Coordinates of C-alpha atoms in Angstrom, one line a residue:
X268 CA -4.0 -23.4 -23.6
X269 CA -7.4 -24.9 -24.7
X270 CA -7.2 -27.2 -22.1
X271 CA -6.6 -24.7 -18.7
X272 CA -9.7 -22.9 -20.2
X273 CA -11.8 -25.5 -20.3
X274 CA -11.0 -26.4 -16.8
X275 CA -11.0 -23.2 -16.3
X276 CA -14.6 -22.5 -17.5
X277 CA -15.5 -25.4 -15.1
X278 CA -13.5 -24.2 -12.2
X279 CA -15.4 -20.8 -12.9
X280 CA -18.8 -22.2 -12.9
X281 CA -18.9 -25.0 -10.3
X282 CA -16.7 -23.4 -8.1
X283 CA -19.0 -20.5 -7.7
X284 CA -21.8 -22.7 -8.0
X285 CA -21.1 -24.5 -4.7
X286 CA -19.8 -21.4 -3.0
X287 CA -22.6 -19.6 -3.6
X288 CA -23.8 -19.1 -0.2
X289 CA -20.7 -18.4 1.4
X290 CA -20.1 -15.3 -1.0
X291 CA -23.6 -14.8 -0.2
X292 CA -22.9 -14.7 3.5
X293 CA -19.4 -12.4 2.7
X294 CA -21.4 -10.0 1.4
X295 CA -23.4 -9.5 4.8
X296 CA -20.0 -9.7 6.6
X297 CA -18.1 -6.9 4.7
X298 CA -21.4 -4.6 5.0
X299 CA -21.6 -5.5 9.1
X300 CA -17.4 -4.5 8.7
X301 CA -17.7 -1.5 6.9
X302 CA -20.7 -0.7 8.7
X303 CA -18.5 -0.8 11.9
X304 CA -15.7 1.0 10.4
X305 CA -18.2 4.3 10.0
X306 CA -19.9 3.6 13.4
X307 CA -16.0 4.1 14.8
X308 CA -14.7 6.7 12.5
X309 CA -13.6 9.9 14.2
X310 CA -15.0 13.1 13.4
X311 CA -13.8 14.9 10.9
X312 CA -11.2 11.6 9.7
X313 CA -12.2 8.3 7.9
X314 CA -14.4 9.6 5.8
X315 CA -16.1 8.6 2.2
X316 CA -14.7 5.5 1.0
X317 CA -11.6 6.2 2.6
X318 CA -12.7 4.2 5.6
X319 CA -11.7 1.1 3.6
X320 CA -8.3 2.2 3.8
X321 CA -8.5 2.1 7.7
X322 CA -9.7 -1.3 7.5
X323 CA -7.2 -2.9 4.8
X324 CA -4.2 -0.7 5.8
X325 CA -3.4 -3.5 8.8
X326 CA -1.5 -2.7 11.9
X327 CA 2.2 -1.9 13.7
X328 CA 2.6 -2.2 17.0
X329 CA 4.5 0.6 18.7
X330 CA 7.5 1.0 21.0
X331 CA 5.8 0.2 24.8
X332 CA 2.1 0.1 23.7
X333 CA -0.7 -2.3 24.6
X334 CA -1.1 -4.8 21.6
X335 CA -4.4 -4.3 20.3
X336 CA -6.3 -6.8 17.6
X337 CA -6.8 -5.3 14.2
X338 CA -9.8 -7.3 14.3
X339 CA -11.4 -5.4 11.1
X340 CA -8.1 -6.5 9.0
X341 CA -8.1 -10.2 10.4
X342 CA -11.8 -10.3 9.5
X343 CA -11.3 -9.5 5.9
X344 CA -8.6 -12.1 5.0
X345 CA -10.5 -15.1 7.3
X346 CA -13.9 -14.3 5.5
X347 CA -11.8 -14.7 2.3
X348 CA -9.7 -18.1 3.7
X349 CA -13.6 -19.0 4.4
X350 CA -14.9 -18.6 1.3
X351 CA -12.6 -20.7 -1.2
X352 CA -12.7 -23.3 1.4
X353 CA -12.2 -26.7 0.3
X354 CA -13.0 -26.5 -3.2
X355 CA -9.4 -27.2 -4.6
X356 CA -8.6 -29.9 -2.0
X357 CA -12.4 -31.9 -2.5
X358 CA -12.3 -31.3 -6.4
X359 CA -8.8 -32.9 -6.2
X360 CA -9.6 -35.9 -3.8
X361 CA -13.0 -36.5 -5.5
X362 CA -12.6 -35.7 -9.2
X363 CA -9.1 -35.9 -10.0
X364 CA -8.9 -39.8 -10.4
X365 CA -11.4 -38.9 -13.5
X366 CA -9.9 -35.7 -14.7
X367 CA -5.9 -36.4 -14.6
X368 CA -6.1 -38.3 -17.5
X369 CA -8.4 -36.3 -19.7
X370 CA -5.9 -33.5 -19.4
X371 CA -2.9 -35.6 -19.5
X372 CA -0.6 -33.1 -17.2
X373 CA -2.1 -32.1 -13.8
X374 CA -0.4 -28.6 -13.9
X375 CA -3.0 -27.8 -16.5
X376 CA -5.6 -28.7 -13.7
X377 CA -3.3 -26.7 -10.8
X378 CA -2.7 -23.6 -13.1
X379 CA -6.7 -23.2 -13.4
X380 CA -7.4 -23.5 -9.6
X381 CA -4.6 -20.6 -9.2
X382 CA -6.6 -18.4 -12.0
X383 CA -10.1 -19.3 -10.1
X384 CA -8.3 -18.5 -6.6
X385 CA -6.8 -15.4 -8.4
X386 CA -10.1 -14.3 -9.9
X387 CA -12.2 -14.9 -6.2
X388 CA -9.3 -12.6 -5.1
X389 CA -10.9 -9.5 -7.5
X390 CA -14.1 -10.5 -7.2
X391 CA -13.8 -10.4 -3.8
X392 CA -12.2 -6.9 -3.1
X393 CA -14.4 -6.1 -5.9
X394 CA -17.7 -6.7 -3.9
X395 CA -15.4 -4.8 -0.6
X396 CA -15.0 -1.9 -2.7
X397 CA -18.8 -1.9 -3.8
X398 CA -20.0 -1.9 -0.5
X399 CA -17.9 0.8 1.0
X400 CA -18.6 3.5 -1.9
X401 CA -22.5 2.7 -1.4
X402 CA -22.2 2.4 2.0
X403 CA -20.4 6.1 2.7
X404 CA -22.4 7.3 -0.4
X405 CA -25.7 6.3 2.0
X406 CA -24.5 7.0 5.2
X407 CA -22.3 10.1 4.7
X408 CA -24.5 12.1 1.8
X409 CA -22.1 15.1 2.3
X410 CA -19.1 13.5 1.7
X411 CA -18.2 12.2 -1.9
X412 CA -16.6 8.8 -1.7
X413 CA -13.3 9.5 -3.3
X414 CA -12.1 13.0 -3.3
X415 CA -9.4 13.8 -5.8
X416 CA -6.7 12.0 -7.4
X417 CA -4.6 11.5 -3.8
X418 CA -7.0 10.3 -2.2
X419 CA -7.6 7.6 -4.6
X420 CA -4.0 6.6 -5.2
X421 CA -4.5 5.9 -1.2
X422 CA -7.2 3.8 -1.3
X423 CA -6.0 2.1 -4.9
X424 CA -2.3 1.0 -3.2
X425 CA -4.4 -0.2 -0.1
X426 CA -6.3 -2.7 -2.0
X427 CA -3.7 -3.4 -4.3
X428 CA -1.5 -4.6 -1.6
X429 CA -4.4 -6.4 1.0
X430 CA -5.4 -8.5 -1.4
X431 CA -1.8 -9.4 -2.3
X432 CA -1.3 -10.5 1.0
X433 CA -4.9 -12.3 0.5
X434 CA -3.7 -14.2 -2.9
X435 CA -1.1 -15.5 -1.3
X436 CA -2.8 -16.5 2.2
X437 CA -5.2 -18.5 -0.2
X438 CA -2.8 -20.3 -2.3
X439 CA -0.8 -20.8 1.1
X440 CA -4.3 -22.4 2.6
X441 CA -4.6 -24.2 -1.1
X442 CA -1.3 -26.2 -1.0
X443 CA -1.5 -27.3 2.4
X444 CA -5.3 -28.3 2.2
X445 CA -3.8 -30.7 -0.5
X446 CA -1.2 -32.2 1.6
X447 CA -3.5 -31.8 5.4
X448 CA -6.7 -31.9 6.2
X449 CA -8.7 -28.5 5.3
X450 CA -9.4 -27.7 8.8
X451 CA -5.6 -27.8 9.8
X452 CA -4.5 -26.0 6.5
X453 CA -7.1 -23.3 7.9
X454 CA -5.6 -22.9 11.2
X455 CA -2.3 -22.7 10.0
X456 CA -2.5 -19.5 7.4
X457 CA -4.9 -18.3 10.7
X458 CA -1.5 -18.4 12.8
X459 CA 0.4 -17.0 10.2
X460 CA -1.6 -13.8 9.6
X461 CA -1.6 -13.4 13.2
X462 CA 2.1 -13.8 13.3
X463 CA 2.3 -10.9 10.6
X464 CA 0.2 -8.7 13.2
X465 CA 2.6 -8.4 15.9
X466 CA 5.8 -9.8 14.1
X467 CA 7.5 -7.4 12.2
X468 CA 10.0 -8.8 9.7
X469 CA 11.4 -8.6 6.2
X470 CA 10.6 -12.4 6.3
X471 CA 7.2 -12.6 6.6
X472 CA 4.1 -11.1 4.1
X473 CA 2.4 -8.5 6.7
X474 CA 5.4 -6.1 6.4
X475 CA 4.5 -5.9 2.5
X476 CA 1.2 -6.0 2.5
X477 CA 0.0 -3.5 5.4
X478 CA 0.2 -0.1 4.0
X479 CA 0.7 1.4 7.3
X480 CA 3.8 -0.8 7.2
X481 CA 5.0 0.8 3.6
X482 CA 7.5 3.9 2.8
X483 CA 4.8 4.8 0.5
X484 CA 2.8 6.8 3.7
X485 CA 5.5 9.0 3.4
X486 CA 6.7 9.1 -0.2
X487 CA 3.2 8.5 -1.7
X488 CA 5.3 7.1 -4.8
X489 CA 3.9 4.3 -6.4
X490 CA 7.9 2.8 -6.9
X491 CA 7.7 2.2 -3.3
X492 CA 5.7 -0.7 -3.3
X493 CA 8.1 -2.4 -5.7
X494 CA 9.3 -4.5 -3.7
X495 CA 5.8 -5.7 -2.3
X496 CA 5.1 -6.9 -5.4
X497 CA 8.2 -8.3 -5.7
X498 CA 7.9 -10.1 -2.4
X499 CA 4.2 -11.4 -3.2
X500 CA 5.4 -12.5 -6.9
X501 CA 8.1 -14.7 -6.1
X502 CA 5.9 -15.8 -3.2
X503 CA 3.3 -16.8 -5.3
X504 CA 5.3 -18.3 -7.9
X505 CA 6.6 -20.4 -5.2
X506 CA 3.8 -21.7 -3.7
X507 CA 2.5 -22.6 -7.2
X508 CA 5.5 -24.6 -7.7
X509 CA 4.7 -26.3 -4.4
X510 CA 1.7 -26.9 -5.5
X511 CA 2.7 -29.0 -8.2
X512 CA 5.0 -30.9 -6.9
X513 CA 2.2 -32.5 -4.2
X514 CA 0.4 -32.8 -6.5
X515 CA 1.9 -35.2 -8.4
X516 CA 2.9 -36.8 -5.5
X517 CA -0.4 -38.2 -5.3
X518 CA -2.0 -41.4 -6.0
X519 CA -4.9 -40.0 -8.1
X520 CA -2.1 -39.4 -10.6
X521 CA -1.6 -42.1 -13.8
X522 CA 1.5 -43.9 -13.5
X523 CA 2.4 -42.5 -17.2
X524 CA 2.6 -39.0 -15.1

């Protein structure tokens, strides 16, 4: 374990360090989004914090209507994809000839890229969250941001299951940035979350993670989004394994590996 904290530590550090400016620059997105998102809101609906939930909640196509772009969704996991970037792929391409055989087992050095790409996924949502309740705190004095306990299961079992769907968009971008190029593993989770917009299937991650997609509209019971997690977990675990094994497919690796 001493080892995946020390990289850890690193990963924490100088991944943050050179990102700096893009989570400076997310920042100023998710205020212009939430910003929007009250602009838009209809009177009497959408309000307080709650607007978060219309952003995060995703969208489902109905029966014989126009498609329409849930451009506010799409926005939230790109900014994210933008964000975390290239730092797994460039640390592994430029450092890992030097680190591979400090630690001895490259997993050590992939499970502490997951834990920084899991931690960018609080922080992140963390920051969305912060903006929203000062934002409708500001700009809607007579509303308070959260109001009562159902209101806040809402907006908790949105978050909880956007950034799900954002985990495992990143760790999808992640593994294929280490087999591609970073602009191609990019465009790829792009045309995947945009599949999940208008493709509705037990297959694919937008039916788990898009509340307005979930039982749990209905039922408001929290055993409902079982099997998102469920879904996103052995998702995840998979990708991690995938993961590994390109990694060690990989020349940077000692032969004693």
């Amino acid at each position: 374990m001493r080892p995946i904290r020390i990289l850890f530590r690193r990963d924490f550090i100088h991944g943050f360090q050179l990102n700096f400016m893009k989570w400076i620059l997310a920042g100023v997105v998710l205020v212009l989004i939430v910003l929007w998102a009250i602009w838009n809101r209809v009177d009497g609906e959408n309000k307080g914090i709650l607007i978060l939930v219309n952003i995060l909640e995703g969208y489902a196509p109905g029966e014989g209507e126009n498609l329409k772009l849930p451009a506010d969704w799409l926005a939230i996991h790109i900014l994210f994809l933008y964000v975390i970037g290239q730092y797994t792929s460039e640390d592994f391409r430029v450092n890992g000839t030097y680190i591979f055989p400090r630690v001895r087992n490259p997993w050590r050095w992939w499970v502490s890229k997951i834990l920084w790409t899991v931690l960018s996924v609080v922080l992140y949502y963390g920051l969305l969250l912060a903006v929203g309740f000062v934002l409708s705190l500001l700009l809607l004095p007579a509303i308070l941001p959260v109001k009562g306990l159902g209101e806040f299961e809402l907006l908790m079992a949105a978050v909880l299951l956007s950034s799900a769907l954002t985990l495992l968009m990143g760790l999808l971008q992640t593994v294929l940035s280490l087999w591609f190029s970073t602009i191609m593993s990019f465009f790829v989770t792009l045309a995947v979350l945009m599949i999940c917009c208008y493709v509705q299937s037990i297959w694919l991650p937008g039916d788990y993670g898009m509340l307005i997609r979930s039982t749990y509209l209905e039922t408001h019971n929290l055993w409902d989004l079982t099997a998102a997690f469920l879904y996103f977990s052995v998702s995840c675990t998979g990708l991690a394994f995938a993961g590994h094994y390109v990694i060690r497919g990989k020349d940077v690796l000692p032969k004693s590996e």
